[in-house]
Amino acid sequence: MMARLRKADQLLAEAAEIACSARIHAWRVLVRQIMHVERTEDDPARLTAEIDEYSRKALERSKANPLVLSLVALARVMIDENPEAGAILARDALVLSPFNAHSHLAHAAALSRVGDHPAPAEAARRGVEIAARTAHVHWWESVAGLVSLRGGAYPAAIAHYEAAHSRAPGFRAVMRHLLFLYLAVGDREKAARVHRSLLRAEPDFTVDRIRNEPDYPAIALRNSGLVERFGAEIATL
């Protein structure tokens, strides 16, 4: 994954030299967001700074482009922890294009951070529905899982995360959440299986990293209480 992400960013950088556009900056925002969440780079602070830089450039060049607004909105929520800004951009994107799956994705992520659980669940469902025919629907399924997790709907969260994991077996963020959710519902066999897969994908994974490293991409897990309730069990799997 690391090589593919770096290659994608290289191609975007080359395209920007030919004809720079808001969409190129927005796609570079998404690439860095994935790098951050999947921990493919060793310097999360640099990624965060670059996300901010490319977000500003994308918005400065955008002429009300719903894709640009959506990708920046998602980064504002997931990386900057600014759901208010993300919600504003996502709403603007939905007004411009109500059938844009990225707009629903960003809207769901933003609303889930402010505690309005029925609304983000519907936005996430709509995003999954629109993105179902794409090769990247696992990204939408993972956000739907995140929304369900924040709402305390563990079976729904597991269903969405399993759908994402089936389509993208190496998606680390999904495996981290499934690990704790399986323990929460008492399915130690599945927890052990996904733990083994996670360690293959992320050999330096530990519960202590989730607890103690602010840059480790597991904010939802920290806030859910699952780490404190079930973290000790992981050593016994």
Coordinates of C-alpha atoms in Angstrom, one line a residue:
M1 CA 0.0 0.0 0.0
M2 CA 2.8 2.4 0.9
A3 CA 4.3 2.2 -2.6
R4 CA 0.9 2.6 -4.3
L5 CA 0.1 5.7 -2.2
R6 CA 3.4 7.3 -2.9
K7 CA 3.1 6.5 -6.6
A8 CA -0.4 8.1 -6.7
D9 CA 0.9 11.2 -5.0
Q10 CA 3.8 11.4 -7.5
L11 CA 1.4 11.2 -10.4
L12 CA -0.8 13.9 -8.8
A13 CA 2.3 16.1 -8.3
E14 CA 3.2 15.7 -12.0
A15 CA -0.3 16.5 -13.1
A16 CA -0.2 19.7 -10.9
E17 CA 2.9 20.8 -12.8
I18 CA 1.1 20.5 -16.1
A19 CA -2.3 22.0 -15.1
C20 CA -2.9 22.6 -11.4
S21 CA -6.5 22.4 -10.2
A22 CA -8.5 22.3 -7.0
R23 CA -9.3 18.7 -7.6
I24 CA -5.6 17.7 -7.8
H25 CA -5.0 19.4 -4.4
A26 CA -8.1 17.7 -3.0
W27 CA -7.0 14.2 -4.2
R28 CA -3.6 14.9 -2.5
V29 CA -5.5 15.6 0.7
L30 CA -7.2 12.2 0.5
V31 CA -3.9 10.4 -0.3
R32 CA -2.4 11.9 2.8
Q33 CA -5.4 11.1 4.9
I34 CA -5.1 7.5 3.9
M35 CA -1.4 7.5 4.7
H36 CA -2.2 8.9 8.1
V37 CA -5.0 6.4 8.9
E38 CA -3.1 3.5 7.6
R39 CA 0.2 4.6 9.2
T40 CA 2.2 4.1 6.0
E41 CA 4.5 7.0 6.8
D42 CA 6.7 7.7 9.9
D43 CA 5.9 11.4 10.3
P44 CA 2.2 12.0 11.0
A45 CA 2.9 15.7 11.9
R46 CA 4.2 16.3 8.4
L47 CA 1.1 14.6 6.9
T48 CA -1.2 16.7 9.0
A49 CA 0.6 19.9 7.9
E50 CA 0.4 18.9 4.2
I51 CA -3.2 18.0 4.6
D52 CA -3.8 21.5 5.8
E53 CA -1.8 23.1 3.1
Y54 CA -3.5 21.2 0.2
S55 CA -6.9 21.7 1.8
R56 CA -6.4 25.5 1.7
K57 CA -5.1 25.4 -1.8
A58 CA -8.0 23.2 -2.9
L59 CA -10.6 25.6 -1.4
E60 CA -8.9 28.6 -2.8
R61 CA -9.0 27.2 -6.3
S62 CA -12.4 25.6 -6.1
K63 CA -15.4 27.1 -7.7
A64 CA -18.0 25.3 -5.7
N65 CA -16.9 21.9 -6.8
P66 CA -18.7 19.2 -4.7
L67 CA -15.9 16.7 -4.9
V68 CA -13.4 19.2 -3.6
L69 CA -15.6 20.3 -0.8
S70 CA -16.3 16.7 0.2
L71 CA -12.7 15.6 0.3
V72 CA -11.6 18.6 2.3
A73 CA -14.6 18.2 4.6
L74 CA -13.7 14.6 5.3
A75 CA -10.1 15.7 6.2
R76 CA -11.4 18.5 8.5
V77 CA -13.4 15.9 10.4
M78 CA -11.1 12.9 10.4
I79 CA -7.7 14.6 10.8
D80 CA -8.3 18.1 12.1
E81 CA -11.0 17.0 14.5
N82 CA -13.1 20.0 13.3
P83 CA -16.6 18.5 12.6
E84 CA -18.2 22.0 12.5
A85 CA -16.1 23.0 9.5
G86 CA -16.5 19.6 7.9
A87 CA -20.3 19.7 8.3
I88 CA -20.5 23.1 6.6
L89 CA -18.4 22.0 3.6
A90 CA -20.3 18.7 3.4
R91 CA -23.7 20.4 3.4
D92 CA -22.5 22.8 0.7
A93 CA -21.3 19.8 -1.4
L94 CA -24.7 18.0 -0.9
V95 CA -26.6 21.1 -2.1
L96 CA -24.4 21.2 -5.3
S97 CA -24.6 17.4 -5.9
P98 CA -27.0 15.3 -3.8
F99 CA -25.8 12.1 -5.6
N100 CA -22.1 12.5 -4.9
A101 CA -21.1 9.6 -2.6
H102 CA -18.2 11.6 -1.2
S103 CA -20.5 14.3 0.0
H104 CA -22.6 11.8 1.9
L105 CA -19.4 10.2 3.3
A106 CA -18.2 13.6 4.6
H107 CA -21.6 14.5 5.9
A108 CA -21.9 11.2 7.9
A109 CA -18.5 11.6 9.4
A110 CA -19.2 15.2 10.5
L111 CA -22.6 14.5 12.0
S112 CA -21.3 11.5 13.9
R113 CA -18.9 13.7 15.7
V114 CA -21.6 15.9 17.1
G115 CA -23.8 13.1 18.5
D116 CA -26.7 13.2 16.1
H117 CA -26.7 9.4 15.4
P118 CA -29.9 8.8 13.3
A119 CA -28.8 11.5 10.7
P120 CA -25.2 10.3 10.2
A121 CA -26.4 6.7 9.9
E122 CA -28.8 7.6 7.1
A123 CA -26.1 9.7 5.4
A124 CA -23.6 6.8 5.7
R125 CA -26.2 4.4 4.3
R126 CA -26.9 6.6 1.4
G127 CA -23.2 7.0 0.7
V128 CA -22.7 3.2 0.7
E129 CA -25.7 2.8 -1.6
I130 CA -24.3 5.3 -4.2
A131 CA -20.7 3.9 -3.9
A132 CA -21.8 0.3 -4.1
R133 CA -20.7 -0.1 -7.7
T134 CA -17.2 1.3 -7.2
A135 CA -14.0 -0.5 -6.4
H136 CA -13.7 1.6 -3.2
V137 CA -17.0 1.0 -1.5
H138 CA -15.0 -0.4 1.5
W139 CA -14.1 3.3 2.4
W140 CA -17.8 4.1 2.7
E141 CA -18.5 0.9 4.6
S142 CA -15.8 1.8 7.1
V143 CA -17.3 5.2 7.8
A144 CA -20.7 3.6 8.2
G145 CA -19.1 1.3 10.7
L146 CA -17.6 4.3 12.5
V147 CA -21.0 6.0 12.7
S148 CA -22.6 2.8 14.1
L149 CA -19.7 2.5 16.7
R150 CA -20.2 6.0 17.9
G151 CA -23.9 5.4 18.2
G152 CA -23.3 2.2 20.3
A153 CA -24.8 0.0 17.6
Y154 CA -22.1 -2.7 17.8
P155 CA -23.8 -5.4 15.6
A156 CA -24.4 -2.8 12.8
A157 CA -20.8 -1.6 13.2
I158 CA -19.5 -5.1 12.9
A159 CA -21.6 -5.7 9.8
H160 CA -20.2 -2.6 8.1
Y161 CA -16.7 -3.3 9.1
E162 CA -16.9 -6.9 8.0
A163 CA -18.2 -5.8 4.6
A164 CA -15.2 -3.4 4.3
H165 CA -12.7 -6.0 5.5
S166 CA -14.0 -8.6 3.0
R167 CA -13.4 -6.1 0.1
A168 CA -10.1 -4.7 1.4
P169 CA -8.4 -7.3 3.7
G170 CA -5.4 -5.1 4.3
F171 CA -7.4 -2.1 5.6
R172 CA -5.8 -1.6 9.0
A173 CA -8.3 0.9 10.4
V174 CA -11.1 -1.6 9.9
M175 CA -9.2 -4.4 11.6
R176 CA -8.4 -2.3 14.6
H177 CA -12.1 -1.6 15.1
L178 CA -13.2 -5.2 14.4
L179 CA -10.7 -6.5 17.0
F180 CA -12.4 -4.6 19.9
L181 CA -15.9 -5.0 18.6
Y182 CA -15.6 -8.8 18.4
L183 CA -14.4 -8.7 22.0
A184 CA -17.3 -6.5 23.0
V185 CA -19.8 -9.1 21.7
G186 CA -17.9 -12.0 23.1
D187 CA -16.6 -13.5 19.9
R188 CA -13.0 -14.3 20.9
E189 CA -12.4 -16.6 17.9
K190 CA -13.0 -13.9 15.4
A191 CA -11.1 -11.4 17.5
A192 CA -8.1 -13.7 17.5
R193 CA -8.3 -14.1 13.8
V194 CA -8.5 -10.4 13.0
H195 CA -5.7 -9.8 15.5
R196 CA -3.4 -12.1 13.6
S197 CA -4.3 -10.3 10.4
L198 CA -3.7 -6.9 11.9
L199 CA -0.3 -7.9 13.2
R200 CA 0.7 -9.1 9.8
A201 CA -0.4 -5.7 8.3
E202 CA 0.9 -3.6 11.2
P203 CA 3.6 -5.5 13.1
D204 CA 4.1 -2.7 15.7
F205 CA 0.5 -2.6 16.7
T206 CA -0.1 -2.6 20.5
V207 CA -2.9 -1.5 22.8
D208 CA -0.5 0.9 24.5
R209 CA 0.0 2.8 21.2
I210 CA -3.8 3.4 21.0
R211 CA -3.8 4.6 24.7
N212 CA -0.7 6.7 24.8
E213 CA 0.2 8.1 21.3
P214 CA -2.0 11.1 20.4
D215 CA -1.0 10.7 16.7
Y216 CA -2.1 7.1 16.5
P217 CA -5.2 7.1 14.3
A218 CA -7.7 5.5 16.7
I219 CA -9.7 8.4 18.1
A220 CA -13.0 6.7 17.8
L221 CA -11.7 3.6 19.7
R222 CA -10.3 5.8 22.5
N223 CA -13.6 7.6 22.9
S224 CA -15.7 4.5 22.7
G225 CA -14.4 3.0 25.9
L226 CA -13.7 -0.3 24.2
V227 CA -9.9 0.0 24.7
E228 CA -10.2 0.3 28.4
R229 CA -12.8 -2.4 28.7
F230 CA -11.1 -5.0 26.5
G231 CA -7.5 -4.0 25.9
A232 CA -6.2 -6.4 28.5
E233 CA -7.9 -9.3 26.8
I234 CA -5.9 -8.9 23.6
A235 CA -2.8 -10.3 25.2
T236 CA -4.7 -13.5 25.9
L237 CA -5.9 -14.1 22.3

